[in-house]
Amino acid sequence: MFADRAKIYVRSGKGGDGHVSFRREKYVPNGGPDGGDGGQGGDVVFVVDEGLNTLTDYRHIRKYKAMDGQNGGKRNCRGRDGEDVILKVPAGTVVREAESGKVIADMSGENTRQILLKGGKGGNGNQHYATSTMQAPKYAQPGQPAQELELLLELKVIADVGLVGFPNVGKSTLLSRVTNARPKIANYHFTTLHPNLGVADLEDAKSFVIADIPGLIEGASEGVGLGHEFLRHIERTKVIIHMVDAASTEGRDPIADIYAINTELKRYNAALAERPQVIAANKIDALAQGGADPVAAIRAEFEPAGIRVFPISAVSGQGLSELLYYVSCLLGETDDKPVIFPQEYFPEEENPIQNEPYTVLYDKETDEYVVEGPRIEKMLGYTNLESEKGFRFFQKFLKDNGILAQLEALGIQEGDTVRMYGLVFDYFK
């Protein structure tokens, strides 16, 4: 079964908690803190596997969890890191956040491996919080919590040229004639139930990949028929070959068909209508003798707009060489860069602790302003205050959450001491 979409749940590993313990040895009655750090939680990693061409595996298994980091131990023992979960996908897979539909990763081009969710950072043991005034800290940092997401996986095939048209116009026959692909071919609608890829090799010209997109019908962009299931596969293509039945063997008007399908492409993605197009007027071997020339009518309708029309017979091979060399020239005029969908959703910037409580108060006994609560504790677990970026995030967190405003409301002055669990600093505006 060809599967080009799947919905899955992923979760990174939680960071292990730091440990609270004190050195206890003979003749060392007052040993210092020796609590070890927690281990790093496992990551959720997407990797391109060239041997895959569908998302079938993700239709059967829908939940993937990385291992949690181990808690720290006595005697400065650091907890073991959690193992990553590796998710293998075919090239061209777009990973989206399920609720918003925003792109997190496009596994295409040079992006063959991406860490989608980072595992939680392990918490510091109490050995890190010893100071000259606090030599026996009874606080250790909790591990950073795991991150979780529901994802939509969507496979968009990677091809230079998209072959589109109504059902039964001969697309699969053309693909089998000009490439190494061997699609199933028969004389009934929707023979092609999944996109087929083939490489067109030309002498003295650059080869290119063609994708045969299953037949479209009017209303496809709105979910009518089977063709709408595969419109996504044309989004990466740079040139579109629009194939029609010039002989009208099924009574269809080829000119009306071209307009109808271009309308569907535009409704699905307006950018598709702007891609260079070529019309392949197929089945000229079946044209009635002595009648009106439908190819001339198609040319009169579309060539003034800059769309070249090539009369061909996919069965006999007539006209295929001229068509392919022209398409190769069009590709040479387009940007060589692959069509990559930019990242729109950044999991690391999402704030899972926004609704957690916290308190801000003044401790008269120690003459300190104390900020604590689950939101503060988790924020400290997320943040590396030793880095410039982490410290800027820390400052922004204090401002955005109204903590600075509350401190000022309590009457804090420059140089006063603020304590957040094991962190102590002087307040300056």
Coordinates of C-alpha atoms in Angstrom, one line a residue, residues 64-290:
Y64 CA 7.3 7.2 19.6
K65 CA 9.1 8.0 22.8
A66 CA 12.7 8.6 23.6
M67 CA 14.1 7.4 26.9
D68 CA 14.3 9.6 30.0
G69 CA 17.6 10.5 31.5
Q70 CA 18.6 8.7 34.7
N71 CA 18.6 10.6 38.0
G72 CA 21.9 11.6 39.5
G73 CA 23.3 9.6 42.4
K74 CA 25.6 9.9 45.4
R75 CA 29.3 10.5 45.2
N76 CA 29.0 12.8 42.2
C77 CA 27.6 10.0 40.1
R78 CA 26.0 11.4 37.0
G79 CA 22.8 9.8 35.6
R80 CA 22.9 7.9 32.3
D81 CA 21.7 9.7 29.2
G82 CA 18.4 8.5 27.7
E83 CA 18.6 6.9 24.2
D84 CA 17.3 8.8 21.2
V85 CA 14.4 7.6 19.1
I86 CA 15.3 7.6 15.4
L87 CA 12.5 8.0 12.9
K88 CA 13.4 7.0 9.3
V89 CA 11.4 8.6 6.5
P90 CA 11.7 8.8 2.7
A91 CA 13.3 11.8 1.1
G92 CA 10.8 14.5 0.5
T93 CA 8.9 14.0 3.8
V94 CA 7.5 17.3 5.3
V95 CA 6.9 17.2 9.1
R96 CA 4.2 19.5 10.4
E97 CA 2.8 20.4 13.8
A98 CA -0.6 18.7 13.7
E99 CA -2.8 21.4 15.2
S100 CA -1.4 24.4 13.3
G101 CA -0.2 22.7 10.1
K102 CA 3.0 24.7 10.3
V103 CA 6.2 23.1 8.9
I104 CA 8.8 22.0 11.4
A105 CA 11.1 20.1 9.0
D106 CA 11.4 19.3 5.3
M107 CA 13.5 16.2 4.9
S108 CA 14.8 17.1 1.5
G109 CA 18.0 18.3 -0.2
E110 CA 20.9 18.5 2.2
N111 CA 18.6 18.1 5.3
T112 CA 19.0 14.3 5.8
R113 CA 19.1 14.4 9.6
Q114 CA 17.3 16.7 12.0
I115 CA 16.7 16.7 15.7
L116 CA 13.0 17.6 16.0
L117 CA 12.7 17.6 19.8
K118 CA 15.6 17.9 22.2
G119 CA 15.6 15.8 25.2
G120 CA 15.3 17.5 28.6
K121 CA 18.6 18.7 30.1
G122 CA 19.6 16.9 33.3
G123 CA 19.3 18.8 36.5
N124 CA 22.4 19.9 38.6
G125 CA 23.1 18.0 41.8
N126 CA 23.4 19.9 45.0
Q127 CA 27.2 20.1 44.7
H128 CA 26.7 23.0 42.3
Y129 CA 25.0 25.2 44.8
A130 CA 27.5 25.3 47.6
T131 CA 28.7 28.8 48.4
S132 CA 30.6 30.4 51.2
T133 CA 27.4 31.2 53.0
M134 CA 25.5 28.0 52.1
Q135 CA 27.9 25.1 52.5
A136 CA 25.2 22.4 52.8
P137 CA 22.6 23.1 50.1
K138 CA 19.6 20.8 50.3
Y139 CA 18.4 21.8 46.9
A140 CA 19.1 20.1 43.6
Q141 CA 17.8 21.1 40.2
P142 CA 15.0 19.0 38.6
G143 CA 15.6 17.7 35.1
Q144 CA 14.1 19.6 32.3
P145 CA 10.7 18.1 31.3
A146 CA 10.1 16.2 28.1
Q147 CA 8.7 17.8 25.0
E148 CA 5.8 16.2 23.1
L149 CA 4.0 16.9 19.9
E150 CA 1.5 15.5 17.5
L151 CA 2.9 15.5 14.0
L152 CA 1.6 15.2 10.5
L153 CA 4.0 13.5 8.1
E154 CA 3.4 14.3 4.5
L155 CA 5.4 12.9 1.6
K156 CA 5.9 15.2 -1.4
V157 CA 7.9 13.4 -4.1
I158 CA 11.0 15.0 -5.4
A159 CA 10.8 15.4 -9.1
D160 CA 11.8 18.1 -11.7
V161 CA 8.8 17.6 -13.9
G162 CA 5.2 16.9 -13.0
L163 CA 3.0 15.0 -15.5
V164 CA -0.7 16.0 -15.0
G165 CA -3.9 15.5 -16.9
F166 CA -7.3 13.9 -16.6
P167 CA -7.6 10.1 -16.1
N168 CA -6.8 7.9 -19.1
V169 CA -5.0 10.4 -21.2
G170 CA -1.8 8.3 -21.4
K171 CA 0.4 9.7 -18.7
S172 CA 1.6 6.2 -17.5
T173 CA 2.2 5.1 -21.1
L174 CA 4.4 8.2 -21.7
L175 CA 6.3 7.6 -18.5
S176 CA 7.0 4.0 -19.4
R177 CA 8.2 5.1 -22.9
V178 CA 10.6 7.8 -21.8
T179 CA 11.9 6.6 -18.5
N180 CA 12.9 3.4 -16.7
A181 CA 9.6 3.4 -14.7
R182 CA 7.2 0.5 -15.2
P183 CA 3.8 1.8 -14.0
K184 CA 0.7 -0.4 -14.2
I185 CA -1.2 0.5 -17.4
A186 CA -4.8 -0.4 -18.4
N187 CA -7.7 1.2 -20.1
Y188 CA -9.8 2.3 -17.2
H189 CA -9.9 5.3 -14.9
F190 CA -7.6 5.7 -12.0
T191 CA -5.3 2.9 -13.0
T192 CA -2.5 4.9 -11.3
L193 CA -3.2 4.9 -7.6
H194 CA 0.1 6.5 -6.5
P195 CA 2.7 8.8 -8.0
N196 CA 5.2 7.0 -10.2
L197 CA 8.8 8.4 -10.7
G198 CA 11.1 7.8 -13.6
V199 CA 14.4 9.3 -14.9
A200 CA 14.4 10.6 -18.5
D201 CA 17.9 10.2 -19.9
L202 CA 18.7 12.3 -23.0
E203 CA 21.8 12.4 -25.2
D204 CA 23.7 15.7 -25.0
A205 CA 21.2 17.0 -22.4
K206 CA 20.8 16.8 -18.7
S207 CA 18.6 14.0 -17.4
F208 CA 15.6 14.8 -15.2
V209 CA 13.0 13.1 -13.0
I210 CA 9.4 12.9 -14.0
A211 CA 6.5 12.3 -11.6
D212 CA 3.3 10.8 -13.0
I213 CA 0.6 12.3 -10.8
P214 CA -2.6 10.3 -10.7
G215 CA -5.4 11.6 -12.9
L216 CA -7.2 14.8 -11.7
I217 CA -10.8 15.7 -12.2
E218 CA -12.8 19.0 -11.7
G219 CA -13.2 19.7 -8.0
A220 CA -9.9 17.8 -7.1
S221 CA -8.6 20.7 -5.0
E222 CA -11.8 20.5 -2.9
G223 CA -11.4 16.8 -2.3
V224 CA -13.4 15.4 -5.2
G225 CA -12.2 12.1 -6.8
L226 CA -8.9 10.4 -6.1
G227 CA -6.6 13.0 -7.8
H228 CA -6.8 15.4 -4.9
E229 CA -4.9 12.9 -2.7
F230 CA -1.8 13.5 -4.8
L231 CA -1.8 17.2 -5.6
R232 CA 0.8 17.6 -2.9
H233 CA 3.3 15.6 -5.0
I234 CA 3.4 18.3 -7.7
E235 CA 4.4 21.1 -5.3
R236 CA 8.2 20.5 -5.7
T237 CA 8.2 20.2 -9.5
K238 CA 9.7 23.0 -11.6
V239 CA 8.0 22.3 -14.9
I240 CA 4.5 20.9 -15.6
I241 CA 3.7 18.7 -18.6
H242 CA 0.0 19.0 -19.2
M243 CA -1.2 16.0 -21.1
V244 CA -4.5 15.9 -23.0
D245 CA -6.3 13.4 -25.3
A246 CA -6.1 15.3 -28.6
A247 CA -8.2 12.7 -30.3
S248 CA -11.0 13.0 -27.8
T249 CA -11.3 9.2 -27.7
E250 CA -13.6 9.5 -24.6
G251 CA -15.6 12.5 -26.0
R252 CA -13.7 15.1 -23.9
D253 CA -12.8 18.6 -25.1
P254 CA -9.0 18.9 -24.6
I255 CA -9.0 22.7 -24.4
A256 CA -11.7 22.6 -21.7
D257 CA -9.7 19.9 -19.9
I258 CA -6.6 22.1 -19.8
Y259 CA -8.5 25.1 -18.4
A260 CA -10.3 22.9 -15.8
I261 CA -7.1 21.3 -14.5
N262 CA -5.2 24.6 -14.4
T263 CA -8.0 25.9 -12.3
E264 CA -7.6 23.0 -9.9
L265 CA -3.9 23.6 -9.6
K266 CA -4.4 27.3 -8.9
R267 CA -7.0 26.6 -6.3
Y268 CA -4.8 24.1 -4.5
N269 CA -1.6 26.3 -4.7
A270 CA -1.6 29.5 -6.6
A271 CA 2.2 29.2 -7.2
L272 CA 1.6 26.0 -9.3
A273 CA -0.2 28.1 -11.9
E274 CA 2.9 30.2 -12.3
R275 CA 5.2 27.2 -13.1
P276 CA 6.4 26.8 -16.7
Q277 CA 4.0 24.6 -18.6
V278 CA 4.2 22.4 -21.7
I279 CA 1.1 20.8 -23.4
A280 CA 1.5 17.3 -24.7
A281 CA -1.3 16.7 -27.2
N282 CA -1.4 12.9 -27.0
K283 CA -3.0 10.1 -29.1
I284 CA -2.4 11.8 -32.5
D285 CA -2.2 8.3 -33.9
A286 CA -5.9 8.0 -33.2
L287 CA -7.0 11.3 -35.0
A288 CA -9.7 10.9 -37.6
Q289 CA -8.5 11.5 -41.1
G290 CA -9.9 14.5 -42.9

